[in-house]
Coordinates of C-alpha atoms in Angstrom, one line a residue:
M196 CA 0.0 0.0 0.0
I197 CA 1.3 3.4 -0.9
P198 CA 1.9 5.8 2.1
K199 CA -0.4 8.7 2.7
I200 CA 0.6 11.9 0.8
S201 CA 1.6 14.8 3.1
H202 CA -1.2 17.0 4.3
R203 CA 0.8 19.9 2.9
H204 CA -0.4 18.8 -0.6
P205 CA -4.2 18.8 -0.8
Q206 CA -5.7 16.0 -2.9
G207 CA -7.8 16.7 -5.9
T208 CA -7.4 19.1 -8.9
S209 CA -5.7 22.3 -8.0
S210 CA -7.0 25.7 -9.3
L211 CA -3.8 26.1 -11.4
A212 CA -4.3 22.6 -13.0
A213 CA -7.9 23.5 -13.7
L214 CA -6.8 26.7 -15.3
F215 CA -4.5 24.9 -17.8
S216 CA -7.3 22.4 -18.5
L217 CA -9.7 25.2 -19.3
S218 CA -7.2 26.7 -21.7
D219 CA -7.0 23.4 -23.6
R220 CA -10.8 22.8 -23.8
P221 CA -11.6 21.8 -27.4
N222 CA -14.1 23.7 -29.6
S223 CA -14.1 26.8 -27.4
I224 CA -12.5 30.2 -27.4
S225 CA -10.2 30.4 -24.4
F226 CA -10.0 33.6 -22.4
S227 CA -8.9 31.6 -19.4
G228 CA -5.1 31.0 -19.4
G229 CA -2.4 33.7 -19.4
Y230 CA -1.0 32.7 -22.7
P231 CA 1.1 34.8 -25.0
D232 CA 0.3 34.9 -28.8
P233 CA 2.4 32.0 -30.2
A234 CA 2.7 33.8 -33.5
L235 CA 4.9 36.3 -31.8
F236 CA 7.5 33.8 -30.5
P237 CA 10.8 34.6 -32.3
K238 CA 11.1 30.9 -33.4
N239 CA 13.8 31.3 -36.1
E240 CA 15.9 33.7 -34.0
L241 CA 15.8 31.4 -31.0
E242 CA 16.7 28.3 -33.2
T243 CA 19.7 30.2 -34.5
A244 CA 20.7 31.3 -31.0
F245 CA 20.6 27.7 -29.6
Q246 CA 22.6 26.4 -32.6
K247 CA 25.2 29.2 -32.5
R248 CA 25.8 29.0 -28.8
I249 CA 26.1 25.2 -28.8
K250 CA 28.5 25.3 -31.7
L251 CA 30.7 28.0 -30.3
A252 CA 30.8 27.0 -26.7
S253 CA 33.1 24.6 -25.0
A254 CA 31.9 21.3 -23.5
D255 CA 31.4 23.1 -20.2
L256 CA 28.2 24.4 -21.7
F257 CA 26.7 21.0 -20.6
Q258 CA 28.3 21.0 -17.2
Y259 CA 27.0 22.0 -13.8
Q260 CA 27.1 25.7 -13.3
S261 CA 26.5 28.4 -10.7
V262 CA 23.3 28.1 -8.7
L263 CA 22.7 31.8 -9.6
G264 CA 22.8 31.1 -13.3
N265 CA 24.7 32.4 -16.4
P266 CA 26.7 35.4 -15.3
D267 CA 26.5 37.2 -18.7
L268 CA 22.7 37.0 -18.7
R269 CA 22.6 38.2 -15.1
G270 CA 24.8 41.1 -16.1
K271 CA 22.3 42.1 -18.8
I272 CA 19.5 42.0 -16.2
M273 CA 21.7 44.1 -13.8
Y274 CA 22.0 46.9 -16.4
Y275 CA 18.3 46.6 -17.2
V276 CA 17.2 47.2 -13.6
K277 CA 19.7 50.0 -13.2
R278 CA 17.9 51.8 -16.0
L279 CA 14.8 51.4 -13.9
G280 CA 16.5 53.2 -11.0
V281 CA 17.4 50.1 -9.0
T282 CA 20.8 49.7 -7.5
A283 CA 22.1 46.2 -8.1
E284 CA 25.1 43.9 -8.6
T285 CA 25.2 40.7 -10.6
D286 CA 25.5 38.5 -7.6
Q287 CA 22.2 39.8 -6.3
I288 CA 20.4 38.2 -9.2
M289 CA 19.3 34.6 -9.4
L290 CA 18.0 33.0 -12.6
T291 CA 15.1 30.7 -11.9
Q292 CA 12.8 28.3 -13.7
G293 CA 10.2 31.0 -14.5
G294 CA 8.9 33.5 -12.1
Q295 CA 6.9 30.8 -10.5
E296 CA 10.0 29.1 -9.1
A297 CA 11.2 32.4 -7.7
I298 CA 7.9 32.8 -5.8
K299 CA 8.1 29.2 -4.5
L300 CA 11.7 29.6 -3.4
L301 CA 10.9 32.8 -1.4
A302 CA 7.9 31.1 0.2
S303 CA 10.0 28.2 1.2
L304 CA 12.7 30.4 2.6
F305 CA 10.5 32.7 4.7
L306 CA 7.1 31.0 5.5
D307 CA 6.4 28.9 8.5
K308 CA 2.9 27.7 9.4
H309 CA 0.6 30.5 10.3
D310 CA 3.0 33.3 9.3
G311 CA 1.3 36.4 8.2
L312 CA 1.1 37.0 4.4
A313 CA -0.6 40.0 2.8
V314 CA -1.9 39.6 -0.7
E315 CA -4.0 41.7 -3.1
G316 CA -7.6 40.8 -3.3
P317 CA -7.9 39.4 -6.0
T318 CA -4.4 38.0 -6.7
Y319 CA -2.5 35.6 -9.0
I320 CA -3.6 32.0 -8.5
G321 CA -0.2 30.6 -9.2
A322 CA 1.3 32.5 -6.3
V323 CA -1.5 31.4 -4.0
E324 CA -0.8 27.8 -4.8
A325 CA 2.9 28.3 -4.2
F326 CA 2.2 29.8 -0.8
N327 CA -0.5 27.3 0.3
E328 CA 1.9 24.5 1.0
Y329 CA 3.4 26.5 3.9
Q330 CA -0.1 27.2 5.4
P331 CA 0.3 30.9 6.0
T332 CA -2.3 33.2 7.6
Y333 CA -3.6 35.3 4.7
Y334 CA -4.5 38.9 5.0
E335 CA -6.5 39.9 1.9
I336 CA -6.0 43.6 1.0
P337 CA -8.5 44.9 -1.6
M338 CA -7.3 46.2 -4.9
Q339 CA -8.1 49.7 -5.9
P340 CA -7.7 51.2 -9.4
D341 CA -4.3 52.6 -8.3
G342 CA -3.2 49.4 -6.5
M343 CA -3.5 47.7 -3.2
D344 CA -5.4 49.6 -0.4
L345 CA -2.3 50.7 1.6
D346 CA -4.4 52.4 4.4
L347 CA -5.9 49.0 5.2
L348 CA -2.5 47.3 4.8
E349 CA -0.9 49.7 7.3
K350 CA -3.7 48.9 9.8
Q351 CA -3.0 45.2 9.4
L352 CA 0.7 45.7 9.8
Q353 CA 0.0 47.6 13.0
Q354 CA -2.3 44.9 14.4
Q355 CA -0.8 41.7 13.0
Q356 CA 2.6 40.0 12.5
I357 CA 2.9 40.1 8.7
K358 CA 6.1 38.6 7.3
L359 CA 5.5 38.8 3.5
I360 CA 3.6 41.2 1.2
Y361 CA 2.9 39.9 -2.3
V362 CA 2.1 42.5 -5.0
I363 CA 1.9 42.8 -8.8
P364 CA 2.4 46.5 -9.3
N365 CA 2.1 46.7 -13.1
F366 CA -1.1 45.5 -14.9
Q367 CA -2.0 43.3 -12.0
N368 CA -3.1 39.7 -12.6
P369 CA -6.1 39.5 -12.6
T370 CA -7.4 43.1 -12.6
G371 CA -5.0 44.8 -15.0
Y372 CA -4.7 47.7 -12.5
C373 CA -1.4 49.6 -12.1
M374 CA 0.0 50.8 -8.8
S375 CA 0.5 54.6 -8.5
I376 CA 4.0 55.9 -7.9
E377 CA 2.9 57.3 -4.6
K378 CA 1.8 53.9 -3.4
R379 CA 5.0 52.3 -4.6
K380 CA 7.0 54.7 -2.5
R381 CA 4.8 54.2 0.5
L382 CA 4.8 50.4 0.2
A383 CA 8.6 50.4 0.3
K384 CA 8.5 52.5 3.4
L385 CA 5.9 50.4 5.1
A386 CA 7.9 47.2 4.5
S387 CA 11.0 48.7 6.1
A388 CA 9.1 50.2 9.0
Y389 CA 7.3 47.0 9.9
D390 CA 10.1 44.5 9.0
A391 CA 8.1 42.9 6.3
L392 CA 9.4 41.6 2.9
V393 CA 7.7 42.7 -0.3
I394 CA 7.7 40.2 -3.2
E395 CA 7.3 42.5 -6.2
D396 CA 6.2 40.3 -9.1
D397 CA 6.6 42.2 -12.3
P398 CA 6.2 40.0 -15.4
Y399 CA 4.0 42.6 -17.3
R400 CA 6.3 45.6 -16.9
E401 CA 7.3 45.8 -20.6
L402 CA 3.8 45.3 -21.8
R403 CA 2.6 48.9 -21.4
Y404 CA 0.4 50.0 -24.3
Q405 CA 0.0 53.6 -23.4
G406 CA 1.3 56.1 -20.8
Q407 CA 4.7 56.3 -19.1
S408 CA 6.5 53.5 -17.3
L409 CA 6.7 53.8 -13.6
P410 CA 9.7 52.9 -11.4
P411 CA 9.5 49.5 -9.6
V412 CA 8.8 49.4 -5.8
K413 CA 12.4 48.2 -5.5
A414 CA 13.6 51.5 -6.7
F415 CA 12.4 53.1 -3.5
D416 CA 13.8 50.3 -1.2
Q417 CA 16.5 51.6 1.1
T418 CA 16.8 48.6 3.4
G419 CA 16.6 45.4 1.3
N420 CA 12.9 44.8 2.2
V421 CA 11.8 44.4 -1.4
V422 CA 12.6 41.4 -3.7
M423 CA 12.0 41.9 -7.5
V424 CA 10.6 38.9 -9.4
N425 CA 10.4 38.9 -13.2
S426 CA 10.3 36.6 -16.2
F427 CA 11.0 36.1 -19.9
S428 CA 7.8 34.0 -20.2
K429 CA 5.5 36.8 -21.3
I430 CA 8.0 38.7 -23.5
L431 CA 10.0 35.9 -25.1
S432 CA 8.6 32.4 -24.5
P433 CA 7.1 30.6 -21.5
A434 CA 8.6 27.3 -22.7
L435 CA 12.1 28.6 -22.0
R436 CA 11.2 28.6 -18.2
C437 CA 13.5 31.5 -17.5
G438 CA 12.7 33.9 -14.7
W439 CA 14.8 35.9 -12.2
L440 CA 14.8 37.5 -8.9
L441 CA 16.8 40.4 -7.4
A442 CA 17.3 40.5 -3.7
D443 CA 19.5 41.8 -0.9
P444 CA 22.7 39.7 -0.4
K445 CA 21.4 38.6 3.0
I446 CA 18.5 36.9 1.2
I447 CA 20.4 35.7 -1.9
A448 CA 23.0 33.7 0.2
P449 CA 20.4 31.4 2.1
L450 CA 18.3 31.3 -1.0
A451 CA 21.2 29.9 -3.1
T452 CA 21.7 27.2 -0.4
L453 CA 18.0 26.3 -0.5
R454 CA 18.0 26.3 -4.3
L455 CA 20.5 23.4 -4.3
S456 CA 17.9 21.1 -2.8
F457 CA 15.3 22.2 -5.3
D458 CA 16.8 21.9 -8.8
C459 CA 20.5 23.1 -8.3
Q460 CA 20.2 25.5 -11.2
S461 CA 18.3 26.5 -14.3
S462 CA 19.3 24.8 -17.6
N463 CA 22.6 26.3 -18.6
V464 CA 22.0 25.5 -22.2
V465 CA 18.7 27.5 -22.2
L466 CA 20.3 30.4 -20.3
E467 CA 23.3 30.5 -22.7
A468 CA 20.9 30.5 -25.7
I469 CA 18.8 33.4 -24.3
D470 CA 22.0 35.3 -23.8
Q471 CA 23.0 34.6 -27.4
Y472 CA 19.6 35.7 -28.6
L473 CA 19.9 39.0 -26.7
N474 CA 23.4 39.5 -28.2
D475 CA 22.3 39.0 -31.8
N476 CA 18.8 40.5 -31.9
D477 CA 17.0 43.8 -31.4
F478 CA 15.0 42.9 -28.3
A479 CA 13.5 46.4 -28.1
A480 CA 12.0 45.9 -31.6
H481 CA 10.6 42.6 -30.5
I482 CA 8.9 44.2 -27.5
H483 CA 7.6 47.0 -29.7
Q484 CA 5.9 44.4 -31.9
L485 CA 4.4 42.7 -28.8
R486 CA 3.0 46.0 -27.6
K487 CA 1.6 46.9 -31.1
T488 CA -0.2 43.5 -31.4
Y489 CA -1.5 43.3 -27.9
R490 CA -2.7 46.9 -27.9
T491 CA -5.0 46.0 -30.8
K492 CA -6.2 42.9 -29.1
L493 CA -6.9 44.8 -25.9
Q494 CA -8.9 47.4 -27.7
A495 CA -10.9 44.6 -29.5
M496 CA -11.8 43.1 -26.1
L497 CA -12.8 46.4 -24.5
T498 CA -14.9 47.2 -27.5
G499 CA -16.5 43.7 -27.5
L500 CA -17.3 43.8 -23.8
A501 CA -18.8 47.3 -24.1
E502 CA -21.0 46.1 -27.0
N503 CA -22.1 42.8 -25.5
L504 CA -22.1 42.8 -21.7
P505 CA -25.3 43.7 -19.9
K506 CA -25.3 47.2 -18.5
N507 CA -25.1 46.0 -14.9
C508 CA -21.7 44.4 -15.5
T509 CA -18.5 46.4 -15.2
F510 CA -14.9 45.7 -16.4
S511 CA -11.5 47.2 -15.9
Q512 CA -9.8 49.4 -18.5
P513 CA -6.1 48.3 -18.4
T514 CA -3.4 50.1 -20.3
G515 CA -1.2 47.1 -20.5
G516 CA -0.6 43.5 -19.5
F517 CA -2.7 40.4 -20.4
F518 CA -6.0 40.6 -18.6
V519 CA -9.4 42.4 -18.2
W520 CA -11.4 41.9 -15.0
V521 CA -15.1 41.6 -15.2
T522 CA -17.5 42.2 -12.3
L523 CA -20.9 40.6 -12.6
P524 CA -24.2 41.4 -10.8
A525 CA -23.9 40.3 -7.2
E526 CA -26.4 37.4 -7.7
L527 CA -24.3 35.7 -10.3
D528 CA -21.6 33.1 -9.6
A529 CA -18.9 33.0 -12.3
Q530 CA -18.1 29.4 -11.6
K531 CA -21.7 28.4 -12.4
L532 CA -21.6 30.7 -15.4
L533 CA -18.6 28.8 -16.7
K534 CA -20.7 25.6 -16.6
L535 CA -23.3 27.3 -18.8
S536 CA -20.7 28.5 -21.3
K537 CA -20.0 26.1 -24.1
G538 CA -18.2 28.3 -26.6
V539 CA -15.9 30.4 -24.4
T540 CA -13.9 29.8 -21.3
F541 CA -12.6 32.2 -18.6
L542 CA -11.2 32.1 -15.1
P543 CA -13.8 32.5 -12.3
G544 CA -12.6 34.9 -9.6
K545 CA -13.6 33.0 -6.5
D546 CA -10.2 31.4 -5.8
L547 CA -8.4 34.6 -6.5
F548 CA -9.8 36.1 -3.3
V549 CA -8.0 34.0 -0.7
V550 CA -10.2 35.2 2.2
S551 CA -13.5 36.7 0.9
H552 CA -13.9 34.2 -2.0
Q553 CA -16.1 36.7 -4.0
A554 CA -17.9 34.7 -6.6
N555 CA -19.2 37.4 -9.0
H556 CA -16.0 38.2 -10.9
L557 CA -14.1 36.7 -13.8
R558 CA -10.8 37.2 -15.5
L559 CA -10.4 37.4 -19.3
N560 CA -7.1 37.0 -21.2
F561 CA -6.9 38.8 -24.5
T562 CA -3.3 38.0 -25.7
G563 CA -3.7 34.3 -26.6
T564 CA -6.5 34.6 -29.1
T565 CA -7.1 36.4 -32.4
T566 CA -9.1 39.6 -32.7
Q567 CA -11.8 37.6 -34.5
Q568 CA -12.0 35.1 -31.7
I569 CA -12.1 38.0 -29.2
K570 CA -15.0 39.5 -31.0
Q571 CA -16.9 36.2 -31.2
G572 CA -16.0 35.3 -27.6
C573 CA -17.3 38.6 -26.2
Q574 CA -20.6 38.0 -28.0
E575 CA -20.9 34.5 -26.6
L576 CA -20.0 35.7 -23.1
G577 CA -22.6 38.4 -23.2
Q578 CA -25.2 35.9 -24.3
V579 CA -24.3 33.5 -21.5
I580 CA -24.5 36.3 -18.9
Q581 CA -27.9 37.4 -20.2
Q582 CA -29.1 33.8 -20.1
A583 CA -28.0 33.5 -16.5
L584 CA -29.7 36.8 -15.5
Q585 CA -33.1 35.7 -16.9
P586 CA -34.2 33.7 -13.8
A587 CA -33.3 36.6 -11.6
I588 CA -35.2 39.0 -13.9
G589 CA -38.2 36.7 -14.3

């Protein structure tokens, strides 16, 4: 008989697994997963980069390497964050298997059972599942159009022992909201004043479709109480599984030791190929093309929702990122709505609120589908919502 699986790993399908399943549902338009447009992957350029680096490198390319990852690629990231106003050295950067591993490593390093963890309400489901294993005490801080409600956060910091604060400041997943510069400054000060650590998850930073880029929270960190997490998944390819984190040396040292028991290091072949790609290609031009394409798709979705959703539904108006957040009438449950929907899928919002579990919200992704699919999907979504409202009206 097989031994019992640890209680730290709940049995049954996880919310994250269900999300990937929704994205692959046949004969439906998927607004559910956070997928980039595959037509924008630089396939030929990446193929060339892999071939060139393997051909030119020594056999050490295939050897064990530093737990922090390829130093040349870390150097490029160091110069990138310095342009954002962040003071950094190469040995403060760790390359990870996507941003997801960075979050998991930080959770493992800092969280004990019942430790206080403040998250946005709603928040990213992948981060929640990374945190859940360590059984923290969650403090759900509502999202506002300019970011997390910092007045409420400060009250919680005054009254509770909160160790970690998890935020997505740019085009938040799932709302699409962007944290104001005033809140970024204040958040860094609050973390320092109350001895908390901010995990600043920032995978959508480069995907701004209008307006001016804002400095990261880390740019206002004077005491090492902010860790930056980022990824190449949304701007290059998720299959490369390349993310990174930037942290104070006092965090990087124990994190590196911990990492050795996880996976030792990211794939050096992949990291070398990404470095070669960045050497040989105009990455800024690639980002420009992403912005141009996604800007068109976002506008198509906002137009489609305005034309098709009932008047008692509202939705966010993001200026970047991957997602639009829809709020339904209070009497509707997005999970039940999904069961009625045959032609379009989306992510119900209930599990994205770790405490309040609000049921009348849903997240829509606009980057992974065509503009024609967006138009058709919005029409079908509107019809499903109207259908669900009929009993309430009648």
